[in-house]
Every structure is written in C-alpha cells, then in structure tokens.
Short mmCIF file of C-alpha atoms and ligand atoms in Angstrom, two decimals:
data_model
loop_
_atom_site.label_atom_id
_atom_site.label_comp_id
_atom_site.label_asym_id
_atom_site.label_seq_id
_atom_site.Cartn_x
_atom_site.Cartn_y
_atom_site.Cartn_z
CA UNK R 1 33.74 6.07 53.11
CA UNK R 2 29.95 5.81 52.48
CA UNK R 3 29.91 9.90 51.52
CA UNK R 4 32.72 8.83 48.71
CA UNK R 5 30.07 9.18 45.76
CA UNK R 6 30.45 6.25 43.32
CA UNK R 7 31.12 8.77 40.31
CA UNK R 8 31.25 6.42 37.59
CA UNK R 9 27.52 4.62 38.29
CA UNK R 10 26.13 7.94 39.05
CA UNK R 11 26.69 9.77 35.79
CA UNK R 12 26.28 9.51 32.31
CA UNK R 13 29.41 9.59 30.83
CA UNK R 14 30.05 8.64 27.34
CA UNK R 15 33.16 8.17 25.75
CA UNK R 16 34.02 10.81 24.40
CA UNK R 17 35.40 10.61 20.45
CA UNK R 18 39.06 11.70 20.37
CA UNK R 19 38.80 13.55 17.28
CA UNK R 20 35.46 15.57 18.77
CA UNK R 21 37.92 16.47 21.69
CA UNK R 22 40.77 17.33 19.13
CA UNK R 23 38.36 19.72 17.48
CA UNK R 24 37.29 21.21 20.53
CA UNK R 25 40.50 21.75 21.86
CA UNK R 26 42.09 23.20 18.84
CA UNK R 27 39.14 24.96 18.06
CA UNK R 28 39.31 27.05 21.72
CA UNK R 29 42.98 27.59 21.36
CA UNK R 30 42.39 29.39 17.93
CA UNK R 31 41.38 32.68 16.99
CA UNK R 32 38.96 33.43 15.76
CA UNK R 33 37.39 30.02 17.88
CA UNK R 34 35.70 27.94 15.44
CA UNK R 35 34.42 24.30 16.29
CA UNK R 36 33.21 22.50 13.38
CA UNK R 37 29.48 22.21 12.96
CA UNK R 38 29.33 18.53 12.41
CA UNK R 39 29.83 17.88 16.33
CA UNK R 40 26.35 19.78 16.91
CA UNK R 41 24.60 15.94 16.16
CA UNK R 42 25.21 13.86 19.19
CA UNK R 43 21.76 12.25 20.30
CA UNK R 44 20.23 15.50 21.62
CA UNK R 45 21.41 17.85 18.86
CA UNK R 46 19.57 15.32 16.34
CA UNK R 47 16.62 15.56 18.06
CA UNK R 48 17.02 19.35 18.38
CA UNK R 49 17.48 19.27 14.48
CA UNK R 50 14.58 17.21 13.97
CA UNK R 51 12.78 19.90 15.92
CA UNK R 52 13.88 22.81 13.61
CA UNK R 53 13.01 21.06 10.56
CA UNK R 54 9.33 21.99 11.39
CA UNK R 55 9.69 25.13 12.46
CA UNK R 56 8.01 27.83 10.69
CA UNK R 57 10.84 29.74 10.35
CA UNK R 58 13.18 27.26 8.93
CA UNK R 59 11.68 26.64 5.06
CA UNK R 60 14.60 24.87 3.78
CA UNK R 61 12.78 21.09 4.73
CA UNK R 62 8.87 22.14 3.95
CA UNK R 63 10.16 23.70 0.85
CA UNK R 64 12.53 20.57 -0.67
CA UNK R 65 9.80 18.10 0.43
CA UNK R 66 7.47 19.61 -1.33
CA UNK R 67 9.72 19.91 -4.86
CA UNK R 68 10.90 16.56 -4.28
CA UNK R 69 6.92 15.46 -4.36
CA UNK R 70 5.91 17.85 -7.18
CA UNK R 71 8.28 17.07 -9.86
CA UNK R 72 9.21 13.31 -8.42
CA UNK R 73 7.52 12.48 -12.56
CA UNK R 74 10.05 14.95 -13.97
CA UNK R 75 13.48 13.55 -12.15
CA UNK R 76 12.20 9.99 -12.48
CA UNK R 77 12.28 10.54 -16.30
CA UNK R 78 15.45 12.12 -16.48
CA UNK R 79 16.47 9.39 -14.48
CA UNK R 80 15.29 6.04 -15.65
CA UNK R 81 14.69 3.05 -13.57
CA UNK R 82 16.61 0.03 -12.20
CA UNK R 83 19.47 2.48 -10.81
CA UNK R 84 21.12 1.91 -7.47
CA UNK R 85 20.25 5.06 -5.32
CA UNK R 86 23.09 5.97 -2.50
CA UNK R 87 21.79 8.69 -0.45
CA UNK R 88 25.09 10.50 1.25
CA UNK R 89 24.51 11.74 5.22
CA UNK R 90 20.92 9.69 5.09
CA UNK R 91 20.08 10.15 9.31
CA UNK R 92 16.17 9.68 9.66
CA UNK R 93 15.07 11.62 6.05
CA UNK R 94 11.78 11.55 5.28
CA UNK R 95 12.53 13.22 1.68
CA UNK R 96 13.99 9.64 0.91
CA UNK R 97 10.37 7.97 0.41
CA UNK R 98 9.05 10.57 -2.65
CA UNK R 99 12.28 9.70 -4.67
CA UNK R 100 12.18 6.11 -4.19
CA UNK R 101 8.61 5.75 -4.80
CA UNK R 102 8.95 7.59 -8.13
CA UNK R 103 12.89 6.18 -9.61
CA UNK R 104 11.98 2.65 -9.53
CA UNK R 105 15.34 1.76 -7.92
CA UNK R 106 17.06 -1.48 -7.86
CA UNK R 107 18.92 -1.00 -4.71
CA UNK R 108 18.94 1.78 -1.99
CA UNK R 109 22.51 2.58 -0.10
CA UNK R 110 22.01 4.64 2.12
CA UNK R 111 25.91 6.21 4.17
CA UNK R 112 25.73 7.69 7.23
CA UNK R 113 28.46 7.96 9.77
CA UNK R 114 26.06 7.14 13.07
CA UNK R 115 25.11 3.18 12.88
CA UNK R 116 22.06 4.09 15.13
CA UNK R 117 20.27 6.50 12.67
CA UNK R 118 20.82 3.94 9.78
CA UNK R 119 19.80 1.01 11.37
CA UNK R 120 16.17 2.95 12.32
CA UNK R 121 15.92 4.47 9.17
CA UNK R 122 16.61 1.51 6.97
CA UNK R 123 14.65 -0.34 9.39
CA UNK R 124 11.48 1.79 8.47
CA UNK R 125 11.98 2.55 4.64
CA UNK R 126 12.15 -1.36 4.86
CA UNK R 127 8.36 -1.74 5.60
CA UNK R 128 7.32 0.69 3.28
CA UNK R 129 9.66 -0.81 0.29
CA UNK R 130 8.90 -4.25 1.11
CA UNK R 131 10.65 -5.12 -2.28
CA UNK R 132 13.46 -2.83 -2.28
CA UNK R 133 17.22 -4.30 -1.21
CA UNK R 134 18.52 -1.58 1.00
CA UNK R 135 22.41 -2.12 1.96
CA UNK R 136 23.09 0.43 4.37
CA UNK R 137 27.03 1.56 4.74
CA UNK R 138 28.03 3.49 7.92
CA UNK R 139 30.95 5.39 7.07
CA UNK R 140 31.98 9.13 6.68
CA UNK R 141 30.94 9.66 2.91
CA UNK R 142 33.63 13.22 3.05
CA UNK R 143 35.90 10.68 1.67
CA UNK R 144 35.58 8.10 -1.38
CA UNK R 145 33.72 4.74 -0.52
CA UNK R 146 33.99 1.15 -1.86
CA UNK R 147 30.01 1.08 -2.93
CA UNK R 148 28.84 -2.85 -1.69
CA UNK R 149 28.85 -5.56 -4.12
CA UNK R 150 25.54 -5.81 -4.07
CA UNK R 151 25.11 -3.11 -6.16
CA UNK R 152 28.15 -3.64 -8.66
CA UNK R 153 27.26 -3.11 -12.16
CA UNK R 154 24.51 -0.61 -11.51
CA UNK R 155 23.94 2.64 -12.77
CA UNK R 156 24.28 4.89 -9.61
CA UNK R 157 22.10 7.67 -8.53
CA UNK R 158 23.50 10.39 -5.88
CA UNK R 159 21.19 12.00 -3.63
CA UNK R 160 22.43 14.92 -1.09
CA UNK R 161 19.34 16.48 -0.21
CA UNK R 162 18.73 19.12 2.81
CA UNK R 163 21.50 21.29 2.02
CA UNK R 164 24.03 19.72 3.85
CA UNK R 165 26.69 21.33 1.13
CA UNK R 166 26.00 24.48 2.36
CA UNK R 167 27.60 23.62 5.70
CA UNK R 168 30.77 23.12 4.08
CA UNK R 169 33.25 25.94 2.72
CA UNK R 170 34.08 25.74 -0.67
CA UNK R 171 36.91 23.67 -1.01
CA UNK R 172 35.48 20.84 1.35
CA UNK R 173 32.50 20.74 -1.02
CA UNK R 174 34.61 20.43 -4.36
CA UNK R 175 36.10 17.96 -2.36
CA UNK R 176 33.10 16.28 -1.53
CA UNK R 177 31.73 16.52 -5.03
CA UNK R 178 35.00 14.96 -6.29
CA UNK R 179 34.98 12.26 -3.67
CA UNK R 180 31.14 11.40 -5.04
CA UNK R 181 32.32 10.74 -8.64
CA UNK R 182 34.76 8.65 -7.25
CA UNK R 183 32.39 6.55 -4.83
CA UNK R 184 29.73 6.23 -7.86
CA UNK R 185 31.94 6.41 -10.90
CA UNK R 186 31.43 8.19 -14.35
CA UNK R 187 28.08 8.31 -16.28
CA UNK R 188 26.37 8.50 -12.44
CA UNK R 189 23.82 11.37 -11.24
CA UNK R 190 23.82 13.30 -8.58
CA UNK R 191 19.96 14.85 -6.98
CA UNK R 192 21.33 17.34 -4.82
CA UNK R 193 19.33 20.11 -2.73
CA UNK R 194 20.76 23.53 -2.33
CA UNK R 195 19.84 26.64 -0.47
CA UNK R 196 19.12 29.89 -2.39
CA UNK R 197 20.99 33.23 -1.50
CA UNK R 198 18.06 35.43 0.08
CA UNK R 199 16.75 38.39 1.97
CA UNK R 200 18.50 38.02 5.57
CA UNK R 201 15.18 39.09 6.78
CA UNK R 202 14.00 35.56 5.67
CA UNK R 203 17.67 33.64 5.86
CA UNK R 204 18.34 35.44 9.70
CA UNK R 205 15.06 34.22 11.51
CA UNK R 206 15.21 30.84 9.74
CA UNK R 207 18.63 30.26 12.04
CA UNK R 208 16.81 32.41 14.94
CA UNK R 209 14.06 31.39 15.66
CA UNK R 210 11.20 32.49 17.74
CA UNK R 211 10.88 29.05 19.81
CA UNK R 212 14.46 29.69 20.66
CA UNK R 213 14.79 25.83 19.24
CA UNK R 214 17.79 26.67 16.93
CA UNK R 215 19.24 28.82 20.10
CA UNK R 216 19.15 24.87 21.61
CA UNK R 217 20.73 23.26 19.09
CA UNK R 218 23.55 25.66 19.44
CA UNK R 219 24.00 25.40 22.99
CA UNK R 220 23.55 22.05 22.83
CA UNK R 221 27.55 21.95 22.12
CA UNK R 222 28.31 23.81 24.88
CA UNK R 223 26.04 21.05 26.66
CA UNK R 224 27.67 17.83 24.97
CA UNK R 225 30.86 19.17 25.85
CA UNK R 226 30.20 19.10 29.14
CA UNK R 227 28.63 15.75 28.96
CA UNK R 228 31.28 14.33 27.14
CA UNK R 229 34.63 16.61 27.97
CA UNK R 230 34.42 16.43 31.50
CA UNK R 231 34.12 20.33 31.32
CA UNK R 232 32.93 23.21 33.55
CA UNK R 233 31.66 25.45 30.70
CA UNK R 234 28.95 27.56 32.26
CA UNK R 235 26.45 27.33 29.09
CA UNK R 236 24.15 30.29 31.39
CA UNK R 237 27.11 32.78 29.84
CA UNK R 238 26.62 32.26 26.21
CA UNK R 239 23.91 32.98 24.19
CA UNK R 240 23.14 32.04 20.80
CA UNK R 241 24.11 34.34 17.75
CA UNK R 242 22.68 34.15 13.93
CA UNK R 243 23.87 36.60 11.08
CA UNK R 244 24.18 36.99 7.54
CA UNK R 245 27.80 37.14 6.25
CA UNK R 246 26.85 38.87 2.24
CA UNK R 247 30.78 38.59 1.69
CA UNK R 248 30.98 34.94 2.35
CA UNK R 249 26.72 34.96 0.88
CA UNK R 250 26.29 32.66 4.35
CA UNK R 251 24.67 32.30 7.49
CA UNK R 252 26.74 32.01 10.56
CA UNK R 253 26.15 30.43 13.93
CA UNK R 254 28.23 31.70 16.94
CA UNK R 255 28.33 31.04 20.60
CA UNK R 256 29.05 34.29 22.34
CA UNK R 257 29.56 35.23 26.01
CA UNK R 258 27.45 37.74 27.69
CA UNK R 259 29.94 38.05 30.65
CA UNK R 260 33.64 36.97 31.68
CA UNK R 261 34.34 33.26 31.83
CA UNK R 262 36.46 30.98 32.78
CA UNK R 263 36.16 27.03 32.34
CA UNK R 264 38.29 23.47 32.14
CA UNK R 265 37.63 21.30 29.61
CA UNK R 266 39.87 17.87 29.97
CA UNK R 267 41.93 19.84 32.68
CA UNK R 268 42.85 22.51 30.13
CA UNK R 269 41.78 25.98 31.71
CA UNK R 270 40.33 28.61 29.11
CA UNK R 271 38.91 32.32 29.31
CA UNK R 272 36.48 34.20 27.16
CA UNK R 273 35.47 38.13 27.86
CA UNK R 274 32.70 39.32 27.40
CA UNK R 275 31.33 39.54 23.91
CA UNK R 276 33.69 37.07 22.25
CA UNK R 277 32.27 33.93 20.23
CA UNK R 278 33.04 30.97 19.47
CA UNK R 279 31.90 30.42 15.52
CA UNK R 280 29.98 27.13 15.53
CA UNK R 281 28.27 26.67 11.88
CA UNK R 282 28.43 27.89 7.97
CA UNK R 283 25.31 27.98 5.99
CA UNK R 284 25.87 28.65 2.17
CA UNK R 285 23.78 29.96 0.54
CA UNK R 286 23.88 29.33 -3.66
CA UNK R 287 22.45 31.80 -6.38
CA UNK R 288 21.36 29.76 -9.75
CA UNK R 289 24.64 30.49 -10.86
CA UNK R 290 26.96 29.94 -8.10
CA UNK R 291 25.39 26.52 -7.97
CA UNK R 292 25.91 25.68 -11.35
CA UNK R 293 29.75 27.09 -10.95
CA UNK R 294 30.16 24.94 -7.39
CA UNK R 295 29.00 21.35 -9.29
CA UNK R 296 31.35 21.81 -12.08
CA UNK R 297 33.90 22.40 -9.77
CA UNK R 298 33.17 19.48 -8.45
CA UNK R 299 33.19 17.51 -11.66
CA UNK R 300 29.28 17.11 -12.41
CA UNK R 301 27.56 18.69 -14.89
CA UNK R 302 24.28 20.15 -14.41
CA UNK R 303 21.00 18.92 -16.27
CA UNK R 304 17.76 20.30 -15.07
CA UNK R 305 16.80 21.86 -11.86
CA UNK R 306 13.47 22.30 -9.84
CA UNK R 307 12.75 25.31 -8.03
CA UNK R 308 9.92 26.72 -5.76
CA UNK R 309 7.91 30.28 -6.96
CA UNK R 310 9.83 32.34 -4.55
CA UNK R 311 12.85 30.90 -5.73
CA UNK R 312 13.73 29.72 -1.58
CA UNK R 313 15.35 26.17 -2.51
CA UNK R 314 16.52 24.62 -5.67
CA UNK R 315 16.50 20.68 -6.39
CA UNK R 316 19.42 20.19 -8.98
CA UNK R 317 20.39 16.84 -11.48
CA UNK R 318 23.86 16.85 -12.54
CA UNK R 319 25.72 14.14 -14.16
CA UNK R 320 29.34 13.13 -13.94
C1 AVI O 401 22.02 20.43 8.24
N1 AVI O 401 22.13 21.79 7.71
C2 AVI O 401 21.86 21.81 6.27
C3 AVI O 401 21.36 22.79 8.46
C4 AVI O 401 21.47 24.17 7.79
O1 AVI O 401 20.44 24.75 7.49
O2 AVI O 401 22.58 24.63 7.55
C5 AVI O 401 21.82 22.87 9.89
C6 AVI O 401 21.13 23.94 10.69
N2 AVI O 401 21.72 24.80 11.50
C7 AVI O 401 20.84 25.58 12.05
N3 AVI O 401 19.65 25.27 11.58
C8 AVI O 401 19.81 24.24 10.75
#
C-alpha cells in the first residue's frame, strides 16, 4: 500500500535511554511527580541552556566568569603549578580557559557523561593550549572514577564550577563530594562555584525569564519525551512554573497543566487535572555558612573563597 507511510525513514527517532524512560515512568506514577533535572540536556535542552547562560536575568554565569578572571592570580597561588586539573560535568565551559591559563597545569581531565560535548570542547581548549595534554574521560562523575594513567602521580585539582551542586539535594551532594575525594585522592583541591541564598525577587526571574528561554528549557522535557518516548503529551497544556522554596532555601522548576490531560507515553496512559505539576529541577541556593557546612560534609575543608560585591556567587578552594 503506497498510503502505508514508511514510519521509521520519516521520523526522527532516537533511541531512547532506558534509564531516561525509567525515570520518566516512575517519576509520573509518583506523587508528588518529580522527573530528575539531569534529563532536561538532550541536544536541544543544551542549546536551550547555552541560551540562558546569557540572559540578563540569569547572573549565576556572568557573575562566576568574571571571579574566575579577577582573582585567577589569587587561586593560582593557593594552588601551585604542575597539578593535573579534572573538571567534573565539563559540557562546552568557557570558565575552563581563565583557570587553565592562570594554574599552569600539567594535564587537563576533563568528565562528562555526553562523548559529543567532550570531544568539541577538548577539541577547542586544544588549540588554545597547544601545550597542554588534555585526556578527556566520558563517564558519570556521581560515582568514583579510575583518574587515567596519564596523570598518575599528580597532584589533582577539582573544578565544579556553574553551580551544578545546587541541582542536587543534600545527600546526593555529600555523596558527590565524597565520591570526588575518592576519584582525586587525599591532599587534592577542589575550585567549586556555588550559588548564594538571595532575594527571590532576583533568584525568581533568574529561572523566569522575560525571553521565556528558561520556560523552553523546561518544556523542552515535555518535548524530548515525545521525541524519544513515543508519547502523546500535549506540551500546549503545561506551562512553565519558577518559585522560591525559603524552607528548602531553593529554586524550583515545575511543569504544570493549565487544563485536563490525558496522554500515553510507551503505551502507558496517564492523567493530570488541571493545576497539577510535575516538579522538574532543584536549585540550591548556599549562604557563606551553609557552604562551608555542605563541603565538610563532604570531606573537604575549606581554604579561601572569592566572592562578588553583592555577594550573588561565591568561588570556593577546599582541600581534602
Ligand atoms: C546547571 N544548573 C546549575 C542550572 C541552575 O541554575 O540550577 C540549571 C538551570 N535551570 C534553569 N536555569 C538554569
């Protein structure tokens, strides 16, 4: 039958990764529905990141950048030279540059769990490094790491910049932090960025903002479970939701539905009324001494920290 359309050729379907359908479907069935936020970065959601990283709302980026450049003199001399630096969660950062330039590495490892990103960002810190042996490692740095052998014998530098510890609740960052001593051993640093607690009249539009970019990212889930799920989910029935949580001192992303839906994902049917959400992202948000309290948790000891005049970000170097 020539009407018989030849599904497969005609779309775009990836395979889909069995744990991000896991997550999904677990997530739906639970209540309060949470998905976790680390499915948000298929291709498009990167991009859509990318995106909010200039926005005018969303300081977190300008404002690390710019204490990463300012006091690059200050780290590198707490640091010392001839250290190998293994950036955790490295995608396409362009913060990675200012503390190379100014440690005087002798190796760069940078782990990320998407191949892609690594290969193009290695790829371009390459030609600007000329001198510099980068071994990237793809891998999912939540969980302890056998470092290359390239860099055995090295003192070890951490870096964990953008915040990406905020996205994680407590005991998944001790975790973390525990699993990072592990990967670089004992006497290593650690150059991590954290997010300051705020006013939510700052923190709020930062994860709402005017461009409706962040309101895209979001949805984007919705989106890439479609794409990926084979699912109906009518994304025209949700709208995007920011708000400050002061118990939890967080930002929260949710999904809600502005009318009565229905949809299948994987032939699983599911239902949302109106006004019920689907929780999508945690933002942490650390005060000087929450910070402080979250690293030794997490086995590292604090040893300076950089922050900006308003107090927005803070840069912190912690040994372990
Ligand atoms: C990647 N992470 C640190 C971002 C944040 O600020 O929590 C993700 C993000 N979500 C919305 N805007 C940015």
């Amino acid at each position: 039958d020539l009407a018989e359309p030849i599904a497969p050729a005609l779309h775009d379907r990836r395979a889909a990764d069995p744990a991000f359908r896991a997550d999904v479907l677990a997530g739906l069935a639970a209540r309060p529905r949470a998905i976790p936020a680390r499915w948000f970065y298929d291709r498009e959601g990167s991009e859509l990141f990318e995106k909010i990283t200039d926005l005018p709302e969303y300081y977190p980026t300008r404002v690390e950048t710019a204490l990463l450049s300012r006091h690059s003199g200050d780290i590198a001399k707490l640091v010392g030279p001839g250290r190998a630096v293994v950036e955790f969660g490295s995608g396409s950062s362009t913060k990675t540059p200012h503390l190379l330039a100014a440690v005087e590495p002798a190796a760069y490892v940078p782990i990320d769990i998407s191949g892609d990103f690594l290969r193009e960002s290695s790829a371009a810190l390459a030609a600007d490094f000329p001198k510099l042996p980068i071994v990237p490692v793809e891998a999912d740095f939540m969980h302890p790491i056998a470092t290359p052998d390239r860099i055995a014998g090295l003192p070890r530098l951490g870096f964990f910049p953008g915040s990406t510890i905020g996205n994680m609740v407590a005991r998944t960052a001790v975790n973390l932090l525990r699993a990072m001593v592990e990967t670089l051993g004992e006497g290593s640093m650690l150059l991590i960025g954290m997010d300051r607690v705020k006013s939510p009249d700052v923190l709020v539009p930062a994860y709402d903002d005017a461009q409706g970019v962040t309101a895209a990212f979001n949805l984007n889930l919705l989106h890439r479970i479609n794409r990926d799920l084979d699912a109906d989910v009518p994304v025209d029935a949700f709208r995007h939701r920011a708000i400050w949580n002061d118990v939890h001192a967080r930002v929260e992303m949710h999904l809600e539905a502005t009318r009565d839906v229905a949809f299948t994902i994987v032939g699983e049917q599911y239902m949302m009324a109106a006004g019920e959400t689907i929780h999508t992202e945690n933002s942490h948000k650390y005060g000087p001494r929450d910070a402080r309290v979250l690293l030794r948790a997490g086995a590292w000891e604090p040893i300076a920290e950089w922050t900006d005049e308003n107090d927005q970000f803070a840069l912190i170097l912690a040994e372990a």
